[in-house]
Amino acid sequence: MTQAFVYDAVRTTFGRFDGALAKVRPDDLGATVLRALAERSPALDTAVVDEVVFGLANGAGEDNRNVGRMAALLAGYPVTVPGSTVNRLCGSSLDAAMSASRAIECGDANVVVAGGVESMTRAPWVLPKPDRAFPARDVTAVSTTLGWRLVNPAMPKEWTVSLGESNEQLQQEFGISRERQDEFAARSHRLAHEAWEAGFYDDLTVPVAELTRDEGIRPDTGTDKLAKLKPSFRPDGTITAGNASPLNDGASAVLLGSGGAAAVLGRSPVARIAGRGAAALEPQRFGYAPVEAANRALERAGIGWADVGAVELNEAFAVQSLACLDAWKVDPDIVNVRGGAIAIGHPLGASGGRILGTLTKVLREGGHRWGVAAICIGVGQGLAVVLENVG
């Protein structure tokens, strides 16, 4: 079977909700990274791209018309390059990369561009269609920015609690203190700031709307400041705006291909897709789902946690991140060493591509052979990919 490799990865700088990227359409964000990916491989004729697979969580607004295809057309890719959009909520762009790697491995494709996009700022309010024409009652507009909306009444109530309440339940289950969560969040900001200062992200990002760095990073954030924030979901809770990921806008893209694709791409691969894993739990326990997803990916790669030199775990909430690390029993010092989503941001459909690209570079710079990229997903799912460094 053909093997699938990562050749390159790039993302936009991530903007804060109603921040620097608020006026940029999501299809334009997607086009930005697709265009940048092509420009970074001058030998690449985009006509040889077999597929563009993009991830997206919302899709209720300007991104509604198959944003993967729209972004490819806006980026100037030939009309003959097919495009599709996948939705696995927060895991959408990692799912896109996994799907792309499968297509390469089974011989259906030689070069695939995967990625994802989200503008949480521009996610619209929606009105459900009424049961009959011209209702006399008021109609409520529903925000599509994040979380459950237009919930089916047949769903058990415990499944459809808010994302925050779900993670407060995880906190109770595992006894992870507010102090640990705040320390984890402060570390995320510190490491992300240090990474930007050291130039780590310079060749992994492309600026948009004059935003040259991730907008949400706060270099002065410390545990003393975080400790003063009020709980967001329960009066006596532990989750705050400071130890959870914010709402963001951004896009990411990953160039994947077979080993033989090096000839048409004009560059060498940097990592091999060595294992993939998906897992699911009760919807409210979504934050813990990466545990089994990563374990499955490692088993399929034929390695164990002792072999792993770097982990990129999307920090949806500090509490769920810590629960996963505790379950894996990994050294926290190998996790998110260049900062995580609490600082960098979590534009839902783009985050999987971000962690995959970051992991590729962390492996290369650190000289590690094996790495894991993992992400939790609303409605009780998790995804993970094992990379082998070949750069």
mmCIF file of C-alpha atoms in Angstrom:
data_model
loop_
_atom_site.group_PDB
_atom_site.id
_atom_site.type_symbol
_atom_site.label_atom_id
_atom_site.label_comp_id
_atom_site.label_asym_id
_atom_site.label_seq_id
_atom_site.Cartn_x
_atom_site.Cartn_y
_atom_site.Cartn_z
ATOM 1 C CA MET A 1 0.000 0.000 0.000
ATOM 2 C CA THR A 2 1.192 3.505 -0.838
ATOM 3 C CA GLN A 3 2.239 5.640 2.140
ATOM 4 C CA ALA A 4 0.947 9.163 2.757
ATOM 5 C CA PHE A 5 3.262 12.020 3.692
ATOM 6 C CA VAL A 6 3.007 15.613 4.858
ATOM 7 C CA TYR A 7 5.002 17.907 2.582
ATOM 8 C CA ASP A 8 4.076 21.322 3.925
ATOM 9 C CA ALA A 9 1.608 23.133 6.188
ATOM 10 C CA VAL A 10 0.566 26.735 6.613
ATOM 11 C CA ARG A 11 -2.144 28.620 8.458
ATOM 12 C CA THR A 12 -3.337 32.164 8.780
ATOM 13 C CA THR A 13 -2.603 34.104 11.883
ATOM 14 C CA PHE A 14 -5.626 33.566 14.133
ATOM 15 C CA GLY A 15 -7.857 36.494 14.964
ATOM 16 C CA ARG A 16 -9.950 37.069 18.054
ATOM 17 C CA PHE A 17 -13.741 37.126 17.901
ATOM 18 C CA ASP A 18 -14.779 40.473 16.393
ATOM 19 C CA GLY A 19 -11.099 41.264 16.020
ATOM 20 C CA ALA A 20 -8.671 41.884 13.187
ATOM 21 C CA LEU A 21 -10.168 39.258 10.852
ATOM 22 C CA ALA A 22 -13.811 40.097 11.518
ATOM 23 C CA LYS A 23 -14.291 41.619 8.062
ATOM 24 C CA VAL A 24 -12.675 38.709 6.195
ATOM 25 C CA ARG A 25 -15.066 36.156 4.740
ATOM 26 C CA PRO A 26 -14.376 32.501 5.590
ATOM 27 C CA ASP A 27 -14.055 31.507 1.937
ATOM 28 C CA ASP A 28 -11.431 34.240 1.545
ATOM 29 C CA LEU A 29 -9.584 32.940 4.609
ATOM 30 C CA GLY A 30 -9.568 29.491 3.010
ATOM 31 C CA ALA A 31 -8.377 30.901 -0.300
ATOM 32 C CA THR A 32 -5.533 32.668 1.502
ATOM 33 C CA VAL A 33 -3.987 29.463 2.840
ATOM 34 C CA LEU A 34 -4.580 27.531 -0.393
ATOM 35 C CA ARG A 35 -2.856 30.268 -2.367
ATOM 36 C CA ALA A 36 0.000 30.428 0.143
ATOM 37 C CA LEU A 37 0.485 26.668 0.046
ATOM 38 C CA ALA A 38 0.852 26.745 -3.743
ATOM 39 C CA GLU A 39 3.246 29.702 -3.634
ATOM 40 C CA ARG A 40 5.469 27.887 -1.118
ATOM 41 C CA SER A 41 6.024 25.074 -3.647
ATOM 42 C CA PRO A 42 6.961 26.920 -6.864
ATOM 43 C CA ALA A 43 7.404 23.659 -8.757
ATOM 44 C CA LEU A 44 3.814 22.658 -8.049
ATOM 45 C CA ASP A 45 1.349 22.954 -10.900
ATOM 46 C CA THR A 46 -1.944 23.119 -9.009
ATOM 47 C CA ALA A 47 -3.583 21.263 -11.877
ATOM 48 C CA VAL A 48 -2.012 18.047 -10.499
ATOM 49 C CA VAL A 49 -3.832 18.417 -7.163
ATOM 50 C CA ASP A 50 -6.262 15.514 -7.124
ATOM 51 C CA GLU A 51 -8.551 16.947 -4.469
ATOM 52 C CA VAL A 52 -9.009 19.792 -2.002
ATOM 53 C CA VAL A 53 -10.612 18.544 1.224
ATOM 54 C CA PHE A 54 -11.564 21.249 3.686
ATOM 55 C CA GLY A 55 -12.991 21.062 7.185
ATOM 56 C CA LEU A 56 -15.685 23.358 8.546
ATOM 57 C CA ALA A 57 -17.794 23.215 11.699
ATOM 58 C CA ASN A 58 -20.590 25.702 11.080
ATOM 59 C CA GLY A 59 -21.436 26.273 7.437
ATOM 60 C CA ALA A 60 -24.520 28.363 8.041
ATOM 61 C CA GLY A 61 -23.300 31.596 6.448
ATOM 62 C CA GLU A 62 -20.865 32.712 3.745
ATOM 63 C CA ASP A 63 -19.153 29.325 4.028
ATOM 64 C CA ASN A 64 -22.325 27.385 3.220
ATOM 65 C CA ARG A 65 -21.714 26.487 -0.428
ATOM 66 C CA ASN A 66 -18.976 23.814 -0.081
ATOM 67 C CA VAL A 67 -16.285 26.134 1.211
ATOM 68 C CA GLY A 68 -13.500 23.753 0.144
ATOM 69 C CA ARG A 69 -14.508 24.108 -3.482
ATOM 70 C CA MET A 70 -15.182 27.834 -3.152
ATOM 71 C CA ALA A 71 -11.815 28.492 -1.524
ATOM 72 C CA ALA A 72 -9.977 26.535 -4.242
ATOM 73 C CA LEU A 73 -11.684 28.532 -6.978
ATOM 74 C CA LEU A 74 -11.000 31.833 -5.207
ATOM 75 C CA ALA A 75 -7.354 30.808 -4.749
ATOM 76 C CA GLY A 76 -6.957 30.371 -8.506
ATOM 77 C CA TYR A 77 -6.748 26.597 -8.588
ATOM 78 C CA PRO A 78 -7.919 25.210 -11.930
ATOM 79 C CA VAL A 79 -11.643 24.508 -12.206
ATOM 80 C CA THR A 80 -10.696 20.873 -12.858
ATOM 81 C CA VAL A 81 -9.495 20.404 -9.241
ATOM 82 C CA PRO A 82 -12.373 18.901 -7.232
ATOM 83 C CA GLY A 83 -13.158 20.177 -3.760
ATOM 84 C CA SER A 84 -15.184 18.906 -0.837
ATOM 85 C CA THR A 85 -16.035 19.997 2.698
ATOM 86 C CA VAL A 86 -16.212 17.704 5.718
ATOM 87 C CA ASN A 87 -17.783 18.459 9.074
ATOM 88 C CA ARG A 88 -16.635 16.782 12.246
ATOM 89 C CA LEU A 89 -16.997 19.983 14.264
ATOM 90 C CA CYS A 90 -13.713 20.873 16.030
ATOM 91 C CA GLY A 91 -11.939 17.942 14.367
ATOM 92 C CA SER A 92 -12.958 18.857 10.830
ATOM 93 C CA SER A 93 -9.561 19.793 9.376
ATOM 94 C CA LEU A 94 -7.818 16.868 11.086
ATOM 95 C CA ASP A 95 -10.546 14.656 9.634
ATOM 96 C CA ALA A 96 -9.863 16.245 6.235
ATOM 97 C CA ALA A 97 -6.175 15.344 6.502
ATOM 98 C CA MET A 98 -7.044 11.813 7.593
ATOM 99 C CA SER A 99 -9.395 11.401 4.626
ATOM 100 C CA ALA A 100 -6.745 12.785 2.299
ATOM 101 C CA SER A 101 -4.145 10.351 3.615
ATOM 102 C CA ARG A 102 -6.509 7.410 3.079
ATOM 103 C CA ALA A 103 -7.117 8.473 -0.537
ATOM 104 C CA ILE A 104 -3.362 8.558 -1.108
ATOM 105 C CA GLU A 105 -2.742 5.229 0.596
ATOM 106 C CA CYS A 106 -5.358 3.389 -1.456
ATOM 107 C CA GLY A 107 -4.141 4.922 -4.706
ATOM 108 C CA ASP A 108 -7.115 7.178 -5.407
ATOM 109 C CA ALA A 109 -4.923 10.284 -5.233
ATOM 110 C CA ASN A 110 -1.292 11.330 -5.469
ATOM 111 C CA VAL A 111 -1.487 14.942 -4.215
ATOM 112 C CA VAL A 112 -4.204 16.254 -1.919
ATOM 113 C CA VAL A 113 -4.558 19.578 -0.143
ATOM 114 C CA ALA A 114 -6.378 19.294 3.176
ATOM 115 C CA GLY A 115 -7.251 21.959 5.674
ATOM 116 C CA GLY A 116 -10.082 23.903 7.188
ATOM 117 C CA VAL A 117 -11.521 27.264 8.044
ATOM 118 C CA GLU A 118 -13.791 28.993 10.521
ATOM 119 C CA SER A 119 -14.972 32.523 11.001
ATOM 120 C CA MET A 120 -16.724 32.387 14.342
ATOM 121 C CA THR A 121 -17.191 36.152 14.156
ATOM 122 C CA ARG A 122 -19.141 35.933 10.904
ATOM 123 C CA ALA A 123 -21.228 32.872 11.842
ATOM 124 C CA PRO A 124 -24.780 34.134 11.328
ATOM 125 C CA TRP A 125 -27.942 34.015 13.352
ATOM 126 C CA VAL A 126 -30.475 31.667 11.786
ATOM 127 C CA LEU A 127 -34.241 31.496 11.865
ATOM 128 C CA PRO A 128 -35.839 28.049 11.711
ATOM 129 C CA LYS A 129 -38.555 27.727 9.102
ATOM 130 C CA PRO A 130 -42.020 27.810 10.715
ATOM 131 C CA ASP A 131 -44.325 24.820 10.671
ATOM 132 C CA ARG A 132 -46.815 26.846 8.653
ATOM 133 C CA ALA A 133 -46.752 30.047 6.675
ATOM 134 C CA PHE A 134 -47.100 33.444 8.363
ATOM 135 C CA PRO A 135 -47.009 32.457 12.042
ATOM 136 C CA ALA A 136 -48.414 35.077 14.409
ATOM 137 C CA ARG A 137 -45.932 34.306 17.170
ATOM 138 C CA ASP A 138 -42.450 35.768 17.640
ATOM 139 C CA VAL A 139 -39.535 33.882 16.099
ATOM 140 C CA THR A 140 -36.149 33.666 17.804
ATOM 141 C CA ALA A 141 -32.898 34.019 15.869
ATOM 142 C CA VAL A 142 -30.332 31.428 16.951
ATOM 143 C CA SER A 143 -26.572 32.051 16.954
ATOM 144 C CA THR A 144 -24.520 29.505 15.008
ATOM 145 C CA THR A 145 -21.203 30.572 16.525
ATOM 146 C CA LEU A 146 -20.681 27.653 18.908
ATOM 147 C CA GLY A 147 -22.380 24.705 20.524
ATOM 148 C CA TRP A 148 -25.814 23.142 20.392
ATOM 149 C CA ARG A 149 -28.567 24.917 18.468
ATOM 150 C CA LEU A 150 -32.012 23.869 17.227
ATOM 151 C CA VAL A 151 -31.744 20.784 19.417
ATOM 152 C CA ASN A 152 -33.883 17.764 18.613
ATOM 153 C CA PRO A 153 -36.234 17.262 21.590
ATOM 154 C CA ALA A 154 -35.646 13.508 21.374
ATOM 155 C CA MET A 155 -32.059 14.013 22.536
ATOM 156 C CA PRO A 156 -31.537 13.160 26.237
ATOM 157 C CA LYS A 157 -31.069 16.352 28.255
ATOM 158 C CA GLU A 158 -27.756 15.174 29.736
ATOM 159 C CA TRP A 159 -26.292 14.940 26.233
ATOM 160 C CA THR A 160 -27.093 18.507 25.246
ATOM 161 C CA VAL A 161 -25.669 20.511 28.126
ATOM 162 C CA SER A 162 -23.316 23.340 27.186
ATOM 163 C CA LEU A 163 -19.675 22.709 26.354
ATOM 164 C CA GLY A 164 -18.700 24.485 29.542
ATOM 165 C CA GLU A 165 -21.027 22.458 31.724
ATOM 166 C CA SER A 166 -19.713 19.281 30.065
ATOM 167 C CA ASN A 167 -16.227 20.191 31.158
ATOM 168 C CA GLU A 168 -17.316 21.129 34.665
ATOM 169 C CA GLN A 169 -18.611 17.562 34.836
ATOM 170 C CA LEU A 170 -15.193 16.315 33.715
ATOM 171 C CA GLN A 171 -13.630 18.423 36.437
ATOM 172 C CA GLN A 172 -15.823 16.708 39.005
ATOM 173 C CA GLU A 173 -15.086 13.279 37.562
ATOM 174 C CA PHE A 174 -11.310 13.674 37.650
ATOM 175 C CA GLY A 175 -10.830 16.202 40.449
ATOM 176 C CA ILE A 176 -8.678 18.593 38.420
ATOM 177 C CA SER A 177 -8.246 21.755 40.447
ATOM 178 C CA ARG A 178 -8.774 25.339 39.329
ATOM 179 C CA GLU A 179 -5.106 25.967 40.156
ATOM 180 C CA ARG A 180 -3.902 23.271 37.741
ATOM 181 C CA GLN A 181 -6.154 24.629 35.020
ATOM 182 C CA ASP A 182 -4.899 28.184 35.485
ATOM 183 C CA GLU A 183 -1.272 27.025 35.502
ATOM 184 C CA PHE A 184 -1.863 25.135 32.260
ATOM 185 C CA ALA A 185 -3.469 28.207 30.675
ATOM 186 C CA ALA A 186 -0.668 30.542 31.775
ATOM 187 C CA ARG A 187 1.869 28.099 30.325
ATOM 188 C CA SER A 188 0.016 28.140 26.996
ATOM 189 C CA HIS A 189 0.286 31.926 26.722
ATOM 190 C CA ARG A 190 3.921 31.963 27.833
ATOM 191 C CA LEU A 191 5.047 29.283 25.386
ATOM 192 C CA ALA A 192 3.075 30.740 22.473
ATOM 193 C CA HIS A 193 4.581 34.172 23.066
ATOM 194 C CA GLU A 194 8.086 32.718 23.346
ATOM 195 C CA ALA A 195 7.550 30.754 20.130
ATOM 196 C CA TRP A 196 6.554 33.864 18.209
ATOM 197 C CA GLU A 197 9.464 35.814 19.666
ATOM 198 C CA ALA A 198 11.863 33.033 18.597
ATOM 199 C CA GLY A 199 10.473 33.023 15.045
ATOM 200 C CA PHE A 200 8.994 29.531 15.295
ATOM 201 C CA TYR A 201 5.718 30.496 13.654
ATOM 202 C CA ASP A 202 7.150 32.738 10.970
ATOM 203 C CA ASP A 203 7.221 30.027 8.292
ATOM 204 C CA LEU A 204 4.058 28.294 9.502
ATOM 205 C CA THR A 205 1.770 31.304 9.110
ATOM 206 C CA VAL A 206 0.621 33.815 6.542
ATOM 207 C CA PRO A 207 -0.650 37.234 7.705
ATOM 208 C CA VAL A 208 -4.188 38.331 6.869
ATOM 209 C CA ALA A 209 -5.647 41.831 7.054
ATOM 210 C CA GLU A 210 -2.322 43.070 8.458
ATOM 211 C CA LEU A 211 -2.558 40.659 11.393
ATOM 212 C CA THR A 212 1.020 39.408 11.636
ATOM 213 C CA ARG A 213 0.697 37.444 14.905
ATOM 214 C CA ASP A 214 -2.024 35.454 16.630
ATOM 215 C CA GLU A 215 -4.250 38.055 18.189
ATOM 216 C CA GLY A 216 -5.254 36.242 21.373
ATOM 217 C CA ILE A 217 -1.850 35.673 22.964
ATOM 218 C CA ARG A 218 -1.362 37.623 26.191
ATOM 219 C CA PRO A 219 2.308 37.651 27.238
ATOM 220 C CA ASP A 220 1.471 39.163 30.621
ATOM 221 C CA THR A 221 -1.037 36.472 31.581
ATOM 222 C CA GLY A 222 -0.062 34.721 34.812
ATOM 223 C CA THR A 223 -1.767 32.566 37.372
ATOM 224 C CA ASP A 224 -2.327 35.595 39.608
ATOM 225 C CA LYS A 225 -4.447 37.300 36.953
ATOM 226 C CA LEU A 226 -6.214 34.103 35.944
ATOM 227 C CA ALA A 227 -7.133 33.378 39.563
ATOM 228 C CA LYS A 228 -9.167 36.610 39.697
ATOM 229 C CA LEU A 229 -11.529 35.595 36.893
ATOM 230 C CA LYS A 230 -15.028 34.464 37.790
ATOM 231 C CA PRO A 231 -16.308 31.010 36.787
ATOM 232 C CA SER A 232 -18.204 31.112 33.509
ATOM 233 C CA PHE A 233 -20.614 28.200 33.778
ATOM 234 C CA ARG A 234 -21.284 27.471 37.460
ATOM 235 C CA PRO A 235 -21.211 29.888 40.392
ATOM 236 C CA ASP A 236 -18.855 27.495 42.190
ATOM 237 C CA GLY A 237 -17.181 26.170 39.041
ATOM 238 C CA THR A 238 -13.545 26.125 37.954
ATOM 239 C CA ILE A 239 -13.761 26.981 34.256
ATOM 240 C CA THR A 240 -13.252 30.620 33.315
ATOM 241 C CA ALA A 241 -12.696 32.672 30.193
ATOM 242 C CA GLY A 242 -8.988 32.405 30.981
ATOM 243 C CA ASN A 243 -8.554 28.626 31.128
ATOM 244 C CA ALA A 244 -10.648 27.783 28.073
ATOM 245 C CA SER A 245 -10.036 28.470 24.402
ATOM 246 C CA PRO A 246 -11.586 31.663 22.999
ATOM 247 C CA LEU A 247 -13.715 32.207 19.884
ATOM 248 C CA ASN A 248 -11.567 32.808 16.805
ATOM 249 C CA ASP A 249 -11.258 33.248 13.057
ATOM 250 C CA GLY A 250 -8.667 31.551 10.851
ATOM 251 C CA ALA A 251 -7.757 28.895 8.296
ATOM 252 C CA SER A 252 -5.151 26.165 7.837
ATOM 253 C CA ALA A 253 -3.912 23.980 4.987
ATOM 254 C CA VAL A 254 -1.707 20.890 4.718
ATOM 255 C CA LEU A 255 -0.074 19.547 1.562
ATOM 256 C CA LEU A 256 -0.135 15.754 1.462
ATOM 257 C CA GLY A 257 1.114 13.315 -1.119
ATOM 258 C CA SER A 258 2.541 9.920 -1.838
ATOM 259 C CA GLY A 259 6.266 9.270 -1.689
ATOM 260 C CA GLY A 260 6.377 9.654 -5.459
ATOM 261 C CA ALA A 261 4.680 13.050 -5.276
ATOM 262 C CA ALA A 262 8.025 14.629 -4.369
ATOM 263 C CA ALA A 263 8.866 14.768 -8.071
ATOM 264 C CA VAL A 264 5.859 16.958 -8.950
ATOM 265 C CA LEU A 265 5.961 19.004 -5.759
ATOM 266 C CA GLY A 266 9.638 19.852 -6.029
ATOM 267 C CA ARG A 267 10.211 19.190 -2.351
ATOM 268 C CA SER A 268 10.800 16.323 0.048
ATOM 269 C CA PRO A 269 8.271 15.034 2.572
ATOM 270 C CA VAL A 270 8.678 16.029 6.203
ATOM 271 C CA ALA A 271 6.455 13.518 8.002
ATOM 272 C CA ARG A 272 4.613 10.279 7.365
ATOM 273 C CA ILE A 273 1.028 9.632 8.405
ATOM 274 C CA ALA A 274 1.747 6.550 10.519
ATOM 275 C CA GLY A 275 -1.545 5.994 12.323
ATOM 276 C CA ARG A 276 -5.059 7.361 12.638
ATOM 277 C CA GLY A 277 -7.674 6.957 15.342
ATOM 278 C CA ALA A 278 -11.246 8.008 16.019
ATOM 279 C CA ALA A 279 -13.247 7.417 19.190
ATOM 280 C CA ALA A 280 -16.600 8.377 20.656
ATOM 281 C CA LEU A 281 -18.172 8.661 24.109
ATOM 282 C CA GLU A 282 -21.345 10.098 25.579
ATOM 283 C CA PRO A 283 -21.769 13.572 24.019
ATOM 284 C CA GLN A 284 -21.129 15.421 27.285
ATOM 285 C CA ARG A 285 -17.790 13.593 27.764
ATOM 286 C CA PHE A 286 -16.346 14.836 24.470
ATOM 287 C CA GLY A 287 -13.329 16.360 26.196
ATOM 288 C CA TYR A 288 -12.067 12.923 27.179
ATOM 289 C CA ALA A 289 -12.579 11.271 23.776
ATOM 290 C CA PRO A 290 -9.020 12.015 22.509
ATOM 291 C CA VAL A 291 -7.698 9.489 25.047
ATOM 292 C CA GLU A 292 -8.945 6.456 23.162
ATOM 293 C CA ALA A 293 -8.511 8.072 19.745
ATOM 294 C CA ALA A 294 -4.783 8.569 20.384
ATOM 295 C CA ASN A 295 -4.387 5.099 21.857
ATOM 296 C CA ARG A 296 -5.924 3.608 18.712
ATOM 297 C CA ALA A 297 -3.728 5.717 16.438
ATOM 298 C CA LEU A 298 -0.618 4.585 18.324
ATOM 299 C CA GLU A 299 -1.652 0.939 18.090
ATOM 300 C CA ARG A 300 -2.147 1.264 14.342
ATOM 301 C CA ALA A 301 1.270 2.906 14.039
ATOM 302 C CA GLY A 302 2.798 0.005 15.946
ATOM 303 C CA ILE A 303 4.264 2.112 18.747
ATOM 304 C CA GLY A 304 3.439 3.115 22.336
ATOM 305 C CA TRP A 305 3.459 6.280 24.404
ATOM 306 C CA ALA A 306 7.040 5.621 25.474
ATOM 307 C CA ASP A 307 8.109 6.178 21.848
ATOM 308 C CA VAL A 308 6.398 9.572 21.500
ATOM 309 C CA GLY A 309 8.609 12.645 21.593
ATOM 310 C CA ALA A 310 6.010 15.378 21.032
ATOM 311 C CA VAL A 311 2.268 15.848 21.444
ATOM 312 C CA GLU A 312 0.005 18.547 20.024
ATOM 313 C CA LEU A 313 -3.320 18.396 21.853
ATOM 314 C CA ASN A 314 -5.883 21.041 21.000
ATOM 315 C CA GLU A 315 -6.635 22.943 24.191
ATOM 316 C CA ALA A 316 -10.396 23.362 24.031
ATOM 317 C CA PHE A 317 -10.432 23.603 27.831
ATOM 318 C CA ALA A 318 -7.557 23.267 30.255
ATOM 319 C CA VAL A 319 -9.506 20.727 32.296
ATOM 320 C CA GLN A 320 -10.089 18.312 29.409
ATOM 321 C CA SER A 321 -6.511 18.698 28.240
ATOM 322 C CA LEU A 322 -5.213 17.796 31.683
ATOM 323 C CA ALA A 323 -7.620 14.854 31.924
ATOM 324 C CA CYS A 324 -6.216 13.478 28.661
ATOM 325 C CA LEU A 325 -2.575 13.981 29.696
ATOM 326 C CA ASP A 326 -3.224 12.254 33.014
ATOM 327 C CA ALA A 327 -4.824 9.305 31.234
ATOM 328 C CA TRP A 328 -1.947 8.975 28.789
ATOM 329 C CA LYS A 329 0.633 9.397 31.574
ATOM 330 C CA VAL A 330 2.851 11.446 29.260
ATOM 331 C CA ASP A 331 5.422 13.973 30.362
ATOM 332 C CA PRO A 332 3.626 17.360 30.243
ATOM 333 C CA ASP A 333 6.855 18.943 29.044
ATOM 334 C CA ILE A 334 6.472 17.293 25.603
ATOM 335 C CA VAL A 335 2.931 18.619 25.129
ATOM 336 C CA ASN A 336 2.160 21.840 23.230
ATOM 337 C CA VAL A 337 5.710 23.083 23.643
ATOM 338 C CA ARG A 338 4.992 26.077 21.393
ATOM 339 C CA GLY A 339 1.747 27.046 23.100
ATOM 340 C CA GLY A 340 -1.778 25.830 22.509
ATOM 341 C CA ALA A 341 -5.295 26.869 21.630
ATOM 342 C CA ILE A 342 -5.980 28.633 24.927
ATOM 343 C CA ALA A 343 -3.485 31.258 23.768
ATOM 344 C CA ILE A 344 -3.292 30.823 19.995
ATOM 345 C CA GLY A 345 -6.996 30.346 19.437
ATOM 346 C CA HIS A 346 -9.453 27.718 18.276
ATOM 347 C CA PRO A 347 -11.231 28.598 15.016
ATOM 348 C CA LEU A 348 -13.095 25.301 14.992
ATOM 349 C CA GLY A 349 -12.649 24.061 11.440
ATOM 350 C CA ALA A 350 -9.012 25.169 11.225
ATOM 351 C CA SER A 351 -7.561 23.780 14.449
ATOM 352 C CA GLY A 352 -6.782 20.247 13.277
ATOM 353 C CA GLY A 353 -4.618 21.556 10.457
ATOM 354 C CA ARG A 354 -2.900 23.899 12.890
ATOM 355 C CA ILE A 355 -1.868 21.162 15.311
ATOM 356 C CA LEU A 356 -0.752 18.868 12.471
ATOM 357 C CA GLY A 357 1.461 21.556 10.963
ATOM 358 C CA THR A 358 2.876 22.573 14.333
ATOM 359 C CA LEU A 359 3.624 18.963 15.251
ATOM 360 C CA THR A 360 5.485 18.433 11.992
ATOM 361 C CA LYS A 361 7.845 21.317 12.764
ATOM 362 C CA VAL A 362 8.235 20.437 16.456
ATOM 363 C CA LEU A 363 9.310 16.918 15.466
ATOM 364 C CA ARG A 364 11.797 18.242 12.951
ATOM 365 C CA GLU A 365 13.326 20.866 15.226
ATOM 366 C CA GLY A 366 13.482 18.546 18.232
ATOM 367 C CA GLY A 367 14.822 15.571 16.320
ATOM 368 C CA HIS A 368 11.965 13.380 17.568
ATOM 369 C CA ARG A 369 10.841 10.412 15.510
ATOM 370 C CA TRP A 370 7.220 10.070 16.637
ATOM 371 C CA GLY A 371 4.489 12.568 17.492
ATOM 372 C CA VAL A 372 0.764 12.626 18.198
ATOM 373 C CA ALA A 373 -1.780 15.259 17.149
ATOM 374 C CA ALA A 374 -5.119 14.908 18.950
ATOM 375 C CA ILE A 375 -8.316 16.902 19.275
ATOM 376 C CA CYS A 376 -11.598 16.696 21.170
ATOM 377 C CA ILE A 377 -14.830 17.172 19.283
ATOM 378 C CA GLY A 378 -18.294 18.247 20.392
ATOM 379 C CA VAL A 379 -21.037 15.612 20.639
ATOM 380 C CA GLY A 380 -18.628 13.147 22.207
ATOM 381 C CA GLN A 381 -15.837 12.448 19.705
ATOM 382 C CA GLY A 382 -12.069 12.585 19.421
ATOM 383 C CA LEU A 383 -9.534 12.212 16.606
ATOM 384 C CA ALA A 384 -5.787 11.586 16.581
ATOM 385 C CA VAL A 385 -2.977 11.177 14.064
ATOM 386 C CA VAL A 386 0.483 9.719 14.628
ATOM 387 C CA LEU A 387 3.269 11.296 12.599
ATOM 388 C CA GLU A 388 6.708 9.845 11.889
ATOM 389 C CA ASN A 389 9.386 12.463 11.285
ATOM 390 C CA VAL A 390 11.120 11.885 7.943
ATOM 391 C CA GLY A 391 12.453 15.416 7.427
#
